[in-house]
mmCIF file of C-alpha atoms in Angstrom:
data_model
loop_
_atom_site.group_PDB
_atom_site.id
_atom_site.type_symbol
_atom_site.label_atom_id
_atom_site.label_comp_id
_atom_site.label_asym_id
_atom_site.label_seq_id
_atom_site.Cartn_x
_atom_site.Cartn_y
_atom_site.Cartn_z
ATOM 1 C CA MET A 1 0.216 0.074 -0.041
ATOM 2 C CA ILE A 2 1.288 3.572 -1.201
ATOM 3 C CA THR A 3 1.139 6.192 1.652
ATOM 4 C CA LEU A 4 0.705 9.633 0.274
ATOM 5 C CA HIS A 5 1.960 12.057 3.021
ATOM 6 C CA GLY A 6 0.167 15.721 2.615
ATOM 7 C CA GLY A 7 -0.969 18.943 4.492
ATOM 8 C CA GLY A 8 -4.822 17.710 4.462
ATOM 9 C CA ALA A 9 -7.680 19.357 3.439
ATOM 10 C CA GLY A 10 -8.082 23.068 3.830
ATOM 11 C CA PHE A 11 -8.718 26.840 2.557
ATOM 12 C CA GLY A 12 -11.881 25.442 0.573
ATOM 13 C CA LEU A 13 -9.657 22.706 -1.296
ATOM 14 C CA PRO A 14 -9.674 18.967 -0.585
ATOM 15 C CA GLU A 15 -5.735 19.278 -0.345
ATOM 16 C CA ILE A 16 -3.808 22.545 0.708
ATOM 17 C CA SER A 17 -0.843 21.962 -1.258
ATOM 18 C CA PRO A 18 -1.279 22.101 -4.826
ATOM 19 C CA PHE A 19 1.858 19.594 -5.264
ATOM 20 C CA VAL A 20 0.017 17.077 -3.132
ATOM 21 C CA THR A 21 -3.011 17.649 -4.963
ATOM 22 C CA LYS A 22 -0.797 16.600 -8.170
ATOM 23 C CA THR A 23 0.239 13.546 -6.895
ATOM 24 C CA GLU A 24 -3.107 12.383 -5.456
ATOM 25 C CA VAL A 25 -5.040 13.100 -8.545
ATOM 26 C CA GLN A 26 -2.335 11.094 -10.901
ATOM 27 C CA LEU A 27 -2.808 8.239 -8.416
ATOM 28 C CA LYS A 28 -6.388 8.199 -8.678
ATOM 29 C CA MET A 29 -6.112 8.707 -12.564
ATOM 30 C CA VAL A 30 -4.279 5.094 -12.872
ATOM 31 C CA GLY A 31 -6.223 3.584 -9.997
ATOM 32 C CA LEU A 32 -3.528 2.919 -7.732
ATOM 33 C CA ALA A 33 -4.368 2.026 -4.133
ATOM 34 C CA TYR A 34 -3.165 4.571 -1.227
ATOM 35 C CA THR A 35 -3.845 5.912 2.105
ATOM 36 C CA LYS A 36 -3.201 9.855 2.995
ATOM 37 C CA GLN A 37 -1.540 10.791 6.246
ATOM 38 C CA PRO A 38 -1.064 14.490 7.115
ATOM 39 C CA SER A 39 2.546 15.136 7.479
ATOM 40 C CA ARG A 40 4.568 18.393 7.866
ATOM 41 C CA PRO A 41 7.514 19.161 5.207
ATOM 42 C CA THR A 42 10.126 18.593 8.004
ATOM 43 C CA GLU A 43 9.386 14.897 7.924
ATOM 44 C CA SER A 44 9.952 14.577 4.534
ATOM 45 C CA PRO A 45 13.259 13.436 2.981
ATOM 46 C CA LYS A 46 13.663 16.762 1.309
ATOM 47 C CA GLY A 47 11.906 18.666 3.423
ATOM 48 C CA GLN A 48 8.879 19.328 1.411
ATOM 49 C CA LEU A 49 5.354 17.866 0.799
ATOM 50 C CA PRO A 50 4.170 15.672 -0.749
ATOM 51 C CA PHE A 51 6.162 12.585 -0.045
ATOM 52 C CA ILE A 52 5.232 8.750 -0.504
ATOM 53 C CA ASP A 53 5.976 5.827 1.477
ATOM 54 C CA ASP A 54 5.709 2.450 -0.870
ATOM 55 C CA ASP A 55 7.048 -0.524 0.986
ATOM 56 C CA ALA A 56 9.100 1.432 3.112
ATOM 57 C CA GLU A 57 10.977 3.330 0.303
ATOM 58 C CA LEU A 58 10.306 7.103 0.902
ATOM 59 C CA ILE A 59 10.091 9.141 -2.361
ATOM 60 C CA ALA A 60 9.827 12.830 -2.224
ATOM 61 C CA ASP A 61 8.885 15.542 -4.624
ATOM 62 C CA SER A 62 5.765 15.288 -7.107
ATOM 63 C CA THR A 63 7.900 14.807 -10.324
ATOM 64 C CA PHE A 64 10.053 12.073 -8.757
ATOM 65 C CA ILE A 65 7.167 10.542 -7.184
ATOM 66 C CA ARG A 66 5.703 10.168 -10.926
ATOM 67 C CA ALA A 67 8.562 8.757 -12.051
ATOM 68 C CA HIS A 68 8.625 6.020 -9.337
ATOM 69 C CA LEU A 69 5.029 5.199 -10.067
ATOM 70 C CA GLU A 70 5.530 4.639 -13.798
ATOM 71 C CA ARG A 71 8.585 2.626 -13.160
ATOM 72 C CA LYS A 72 7.340 0.291 -10.569
ATOM 73 C CA TYR A 73 3.894 -0.241 -11.654
ATOM 74 C CA GLY A 74 4.097 0.048 -15.444
ATOM 75 C CA VAL A 75 1.615 3.010 -15.540
ATOM 76 C CA ASP A 76 2.091 5.714 -18.185
ATOM 77 C CA PHE A 77 0.471 8.802 -17.531
ATOM 78 C CA ASP A 78 0.758 10.440 -21.065
ATOM 79 C CA ASP A 79 -0.653 7.067 -22.411
ATOM 80 C CA GLY A 80 -1.455 7.838 -25.712
ATOM 81 C CA LEU A 81 0.501 10.919 -26.811
ATOM 82 C CA ASP A 82 3.227 10.996 -29.226
ATOM 83 C CA LEU A 83 6.575 12.585 -28.523
ATOM 84 C CA ALA A 84 5.550 15.946 -29.640
ATOM 85 C CA GLN A 85 2.838 16.082 -27.361
ATOM 86 C CA ARG A 86 4.765 14.736 -24.622
ATOM 87 C CA ALA A 87 7.282 17.096 -25.138
ATOM 88 C CA GLN A 88 4.344 20.116 -25.160
ATOM 89 C CA ALA A 89 3.018 18.555 -21.733
ATOM 90 C CA TRP A 90 6.185 18.818 -20.370
ATOM 91 C CA ALA A 91 6.786 22.644 -21.493
ATOM 92 C CA ILE A 92 3.335 23.173 -19.918
ATOM 93 C CA GLU A 93 4.355 21.551 -16.430
ATOM 94 C CA ARG A 94 7.160 23.793 -16.251
ATOM 95 C CA MET A 95 5.001 26.958 -16.981
ATOM 96 C CA LEU A 96 2.702 25.915 -14.302
ATOM 97 C CA GLU A 97 5.094 24.932 -11.625
ATOM 98 C CA ASN A 98 7.932 27.678 -12.367
ATOM 99 C CA HIS A 99 5.565 30.430 -13.035
ATOM 100 C CA ILE A 100 2.147 30.155 -12.386
ATOM 101 C CA TYR A 101 2.711 28.706 -8.960
ATOM 102 C CA LEU A 102 4.929 31.719 -7.689
ATOM 103 C CA ALA A 103 1.801 33.893 -8.306
ATOM 104 C CA LEU A 104 -0.249 31.359 -6.032
ATOM 105 C CA VAL A 105 2.429 31.370 -3.173
ATOM 106 C CA ASN A 106 2.588 35.383 -3.529
ATOM 107 C CA ALA A 107 -1.121 35.546 -3.007
ATOM 108 C CA ARG A 108 -0.993 33.485 -0.039
ATOM 109 C CA TRP A 109 1.840 34.218 1.837
ATOM 110 C CA LEU A 110 2.710 37.655 0.959
ATOM 111 C CA ASP A 111 -0.528 39.216 0.920
ATOM 112 C CA ASP A 112 -1.124 40.097 4.501
ATOM 113 C CA ALA A 113 -4.959 39.525 4.928
ATOM 114 C CA ASN A 114 -4.532 35.917 3.028
ATOM 115 C CA PHE A 115 -1.463 35.171 5.258
ATOM 116 C CA ALA A 116 -3.341 35.800 8.448
ATOM 117 C CA LYS A 117 -5.969 33.497 7.655
ATOM 118 C CA GLY A 118 -4.179 30.951 5.682
ATOM 119 C CA PRO A 119 -0.533 29.816 6.089
ATOM 120 C CA ALA A 120 -0.270 31.691 9.600
ATOM 121 C CA ARG A 121 -2.244 28.829 10.788
ATOM 122 C CA PHE A 122 0.678 26.450 10.043
ATOM 123 C CA PHE A 123 2.609 27.868 12.892
ATOM 124 C CA ASP A 124 -0.151 27.235 15.563
ATOM 125 C CA ILE A 125 1.839 24.132 16.723
ATOM 126 C CA VAL A 126 4.852 26.544 17.482
ATOM 127 C CA PRO A 127 4.843 27.471 21.091
ATOM 128 C CA GLU A 128 3.251 30.979 21.627
ATOM 129 C CA VAL A 129 6.314 32.766 22.961
ATOM 130 C CA GLN A 130 8.493 31.522 19.662
ATOM 131 C CA ARG A 131 5.394 31.832 17.188
ATOM 132 C CA LEU A 132 5.914 35.442 16.026
ATOM 133 C CA GLY A 133 9.373 35.130 15.324
ATOM 134 C CA VAL A 134 9.097 31.918 13.552
ATOM 135 C CA CYS A 135 6.091 33.015 11.315
ATOM 136 C CA ALA A 136 8.164 36.213 10.357
ATOM 137 C CA ALA A 137 11.405 34.328 9.629
ATOM 138 C CA VAL A 138 9.661 31.696 7.445
ATOM 139 C CA ARG A 139 7.618 34.230 5.532
ATOM 140 C CA ALA A 140 10.484 36.479 4.958
ATOM 141 C CA GLN A 141 12.541 33.338 3.146
ATOM 142 C CA VAL A 142 9.246 32.716 1.138
ATOM 143 C CA ALA A 143 9.736 36.740 -0.011
ATOM 144 C CA GLN A 144 13.211 36.299 -0.573
ATOM 145 C CA ASN A 145 12.403 33.161 -2.835
ATOM 146 C CA TYR A 146 9.908 34.843 -4.869
ATOM 147 C CA LEU A 147 12.345 37.833 -5.409
ATOM 148 C CA ALA A 148 15.094 35.053 -6.324
ATOM 149 C CA ASN A 149 12.809 33.645 -8.853
ATOM 150 C CA GLY A 150 11.915 36.789 -10.772
ATOM 151 C CA LEU A 151 8.398 37.517 -10.201
ATOM 152 C CA GLY A 152 9.272 39.449 -7.046
ATOM 153 C CA ARG A 153 11.607 41.992 -8.902
ATOM 154 C CA HIS A 154 8.339 43.112 -10.457
ATOM 155 C CA SER A 155 5.703 45.640 -9.483
ATOM 156 C CA PRO A 156 2.458 43.626 -8.467
ATOM 157 C CA GLU A 157 0.982 45.015 -11.542
ATOM 158 C CA GLU A 158 3.780 44.012 -13.971
ATOM 159 C CA ALA A 159 3.694 40.578 -12.252
ATOM 160 C CA LEU A 160 0.029 40.196 -12.505
ATOM 161 C CA GLU A 161 0.752 41.212 -16.377
ATOM 162 C CA LEU A 162 3.300 38.323 -17.132
ATOM 163 C CA VAL A 163 1.249 35.591 -14.994
ATOM 164 C CA SER A 164 -2.008 36.639 -17.248
ATOM 165 C CA ARG A 165 -0.188 36.031 -20.397
ATOM 166 C CA SER A 166 0.668 32.258 -18.880
ATOM 167 C CA LEU A 167 -2.912 31.774 -18.042
ATOM 168 C CA MET A 168 -4.024 33.043 -21.525
ATOM 169 C CA ALA A 169 -1.508 30.529 -23.049
ATOM 170 C CA LEU A 170 -3.212 27.797 -20.882
ATOM 171 C CA SER A 171 -6.409 28.872 -21.899
ATOM 172 C CA LEU A 172 -5.870 28.916 -25.747
ATOM 173 C CA LEU A 173 -3.740 25.562 -25.567
ATOM 174 C CA LEU A 174 -6.909 24.003 -23.629
ATOM 175 C CA ALA A 175 -9.237 25.810 -26.212
ATOM 176 C CA ALA A 176 -12.591 23.730 -26.231
ATOM 177 C CA LYS A 177 -10.839 20.174 -25.173
ATOM 178 C CA PRO A 178 -11.939 18.686 -22.102
ATOM 179 C CA TYR A 179 -8.308 18.183 -21.055
ATOM 180 C CA LEU A 180 -5.106 20.008 -22.086
ATOM 181 C CA MET A 181 -4.088 17.192 -24.412
ATOM 182 C CA GLY A 182 -7.030 15.946 -25.721
ATOM 183 C CA GLU A 183 -9.982 13.512 -24.931
ATOM 184 C CA CYS A 184 -8.417 11.869 -21.808
ATOM 185 C CA PRO A 185 -6.700 13.489 -18.784
ATOM 186 C CA CYS A 186 -2.859 13.004 -18.422
ATOM 187 C CA GLY A 187 -0.147 13.971 -16.236
ATOM 188 C CA VAL A 188 -0.128 17.540 -16.875
ATOM 189 C CA ASP A 189 -3.848 17.866 -16.063
ATOM 190 C CA ALA A 190 -3.309 16.857 -12.349
ATOM 191 C CA THR A 191 -0.679 19.824 -12.255
ATOM 192 C CA ALA A 192 -2.902 22.284 -14.083
ATOM 193 C CA PHE A 193 -5.968 21.335 -11.717
ATOM 194 C CA ALA A 194 -4.033 21.706 -8.849
ATOM 195 C CA MET A 195 -2.402 25.085 -9.496
ATOM 196 C CA LEU A 196 -5.723 26.644 -10.937
ATOM 197 C CA ALA A 197 -7.902 25.133 -8.182
ATOM 198 C CA GLY A 198 -5.447 26.551 -5.813
ATOM 199 C CA ILE A 199 -5.960 29.734 -7.064
ATOM 200 C CA MET A 200 -9.844 29.859 -7.794
ATOM 201 C CA THR A 201 -10.869 28.778 -4.018
ATOM 202 C CA PRO A 202 -12.873 31.927 -2.925
ATOM 203 C CA TYR A 203 -11.050 31.373 0.362
ATOM 204 C CA PHE A 204 -8.581 33.823 -0.821
ATOM 205 C CA GLU A 205 -9.285 36.979 -2.545
ATOM 206 C CA SER A 206 -6.582 38.139 -4.749
ATOM 207 C CA PRO A 207 -6.233 40.185 -8.166
ATOM 208 C CA LEU A 208 -4.860 36.831 -9.459
ATOM 209 C CA ARG A 209 -7.825 34.965 -8.583
ATOM 210 C CA ILE A 210 -10.122 37.682 -10.664
ATOM 211 C CA ARG A 211 -8.062 37.513 -13.563
ATOM 212 C CA LEU A 212 -8.302 33.611 -13.434
ATOM 213 C CA LEU A 213 -12.106 33.797 -13.125
ATOM 214 C CA HIS A 214 -12.193 35.784 -16.758
ATOM 215 C CA PHE A 215 -10.972 32.476 -18.632
ATOM 216 C CA GLY A 216 -14.100 30.502 -18.484
ATOM 217 C CA ASN A 217 -12.753 27.484 -20.246
ATOM 218 C CA LEU A 218 -10.193 27.308 -17.361
ATOM 219 C CA THR A 219 -12.779 27.633 -14.523
ATOM 220 C CA ALA A 220 -15.111 25.018 -16.377
ATOM 221 C CA TYR A 221 -12.144 22.740 -16.515
ATOM 222 C CA VAL A 222 -11.246 23.029 -12.751
ATOM 223 C CA ASP A 223 -14.989 22.241 -11.981
ATOM 224 C CA ARG A 224 -14.941 19.355 -14.272
ATOM 225 C CA MET A 225 -11.642 17.699 -13.011
ATOM 226 C CA MET A 226 -12.995 18.568 -9.297
ATOM 227 C CA ALA A 227 -16.142 16.740 -9.783
ATOM 228 C CA GLN A 228 -13.977 13.663 -11.366
ATOM 229 C CA PHE A 229 -11.356 13.226 -8.920
ATOM 230 C CA TYR A 230 -12.795 14.869 -5.699
ATOM 231 C CA PRO A 231 -16.901 14.194 -6.001
ATOM 232 C CA GLU A 232 -17.065 14.075 -2.279
ATOM 233 C CA HIS A 233 -15.725 17.500 -1.918
ATOM 234 C CA ALA A 234 -18.091 20.443 -1.726
ATOM 235 C CA TRP A 235 -16.294 22.816 -4.228
ATOM 236 C CA GLN A 236 -17.726 26.378 -4.190
ATOM 237 C CA ARG A 237 -15.399 28.504 -6.587
ATOM 238 C CA GLN A 238 -18.018 31.298 -6.745
ATOM 239 C CA ALA A 239 -16.993 32.334 -10.201
ATOM 240 C CA ALA A 240 -17.439 36.006 -11.212
ATOM 241 C CA ALA A 241 -19.181 36.334 -14.440
ATOM 242 C CA ALA A 242 -16.630 36.883 -17.157
#
């Protein structure tokens, strides 16, 4: 049995971490049995979530977890795609994880109101006398990473414009298809769904969320994926009319 270590439900989502969501959806896609266990990043071999325990073998990072599952269980998350389509799926995933995800982090961690009701709760387990200091230090590190990765060097308006271009590209690539690469979901759909749902949840208000809600095919895509892979979850995106 595979044990998936994640953050757990929260923020109006079935899983608070988009990378855990990515792995969980991929497990669901190929029908691999698993159990889920709430864990902290400090318990992971790489200091991040997700990680899995598969017959006492620990594998961290969603991309390496996928590679492990494909190798050990003989599954192919891109089954049916030709080489060019596989390359395109990889490029889309890099855009999602290395660009759009940064904007999601900014909206959750660096907006004071969103941070107070969201990520700040992660530190409730820290003794009160240390909590403010630990919380400030981790948030400062997130801000430094955001700066180092590039988007943080721009004004909020400029950063939003850059990410909006990525959302537009994703919308055009999806077009009227049910999934990014065609009629069946593949590996990159798990990533896209996880990132977009993380932005769309009404738990966090942000200019990024407002911008995303104007892409009708992307919001319908997230609704469709949520219904397919988390039918038990009461998803309320409260989409604004575009």
